């Protein structure tokens, strides 16, 4: 057994919230160790958010070129070089990883590459990568930041098929002839559209009655329209039964519908049915750290775990699965470590799906308001009514706002349309400032912008009864 090394703070996992905390504490003079198994900076910069959006942008450029004639630019031939797409993405990853190494060095926090597991309260044994032996670390405080991984359902033939997850899909050096996507959530839809625009035939298999089961029906229907106009086959109410073959060669997916058993044949299969927390096999029980029924670390609204001196950050703590939420988790833990009192139950979390056009949402949806017994007024505006779209031919989608029936506060906003994520941020700011919707209705917005649609949108809000 190696000698025990004492640290002020040990952070297990180097994801967004954890690394920011490590750099902050290191600059503050604390002795900090970060244990990372594989991805320096976590999955976001290496295999998730940044790489996927990088390739999505390449797919967007491909789509523009393929449709350039509609805008008066004639292109004789269009060829997709998927290896160039991948190398562009890898160049970005290399730059980001280099930045992380520099940030650790500058902060004084120690990055330890290896697999960590608890062997006692606030004590972690690290099996160093590349056969480097072990280290035993003890911390005055410990932060668990181990994230999640793609869920692989227990389905006959799926393991043998060597199905892709988002990680492998971002490493392909070929364009699949026919990509079958299991799951109609954010990740599956983003990857489906990207590979369709690279030239793949794509089929989405979704067990639910609609895509994106947590979204409103009109949102799901509009996204389905977008995908089908791109030439993507969407099959709803389809329960996968088994997979035959090997992804990358030939696969057959057998699925069950209300009308009986069917099958679809493809070249590759991508699994995007959810996320599983990386909390198994790391000895949490030896540290007194409890899990909830879904396997996430049980935390209170201050992100404190059940064991004294232990915190959890990001997806493994059950926080919404977005990097920007992990950043806020960092701010909460940073403040509470210093004796403050910040909470998770009073924050306004925005959602964005980076399709083309993107989907953005913040605050309450109409259905959520109804389920909470909150009386609301709802206004909706087709994007075709926003003059900007006349100039850009981006008329698909809509804006929808939810306003309190008792006063004029904005409670929620959803948009499918050009620059939806950026436009939504203006509404998020208004919600945080508790502005009445009339302030935006009567504001002077620049012409010709997407945000100019706020005027007619808020004009449609029904008057208070």
PDB file of N, CA and C in Angstrom, residues 216 240 251 433:
ATOM      1  N   UNK A 216     -43.129  19.660 -25.823  1.00  0.00           N
ATOM      2  CA  UNK A 216     -44.518  19.780 -26.216  1.00  0.00           C
ATOM      3  C   UNK A 216     -44.732  19.113 -27.575  1.00  0.00           C
ATOM      4  N   UNK A 240     -37.553  -1.496 -30.188  1.00  0.00           N
ATOM      5  CA  UNK A 240     -36.526  -2.413 -30.694  1.00  0.00           C
ATOM      6  C   UNK A 240     -36.572  -3.767 -29.993  1.00  0.00           C
ATOM      7  N   UNK A 251     -26.314  -4.352 -40.754  1.00  0.00           N
ATOM      8  CA  UNK A 251     -27.112  -4.618 -39.566  1.00  0.00           C
ATOM      9  C   UNK A 251     -28.583  -4.660 -39.944  1.00  0.00           C
ATOM     10  N   UNK A 433     -34.943  39.157 -14.950  1.00  0.00           N
ATOM     11  CA  UNK A 433     -35.179  40.531 -14.491  1.00  0.00           C
ATOM     12  C   UNK A 433     -36.640  40.772 -14.114  1.00  0.00           C
TER      13      UNK A 433
END
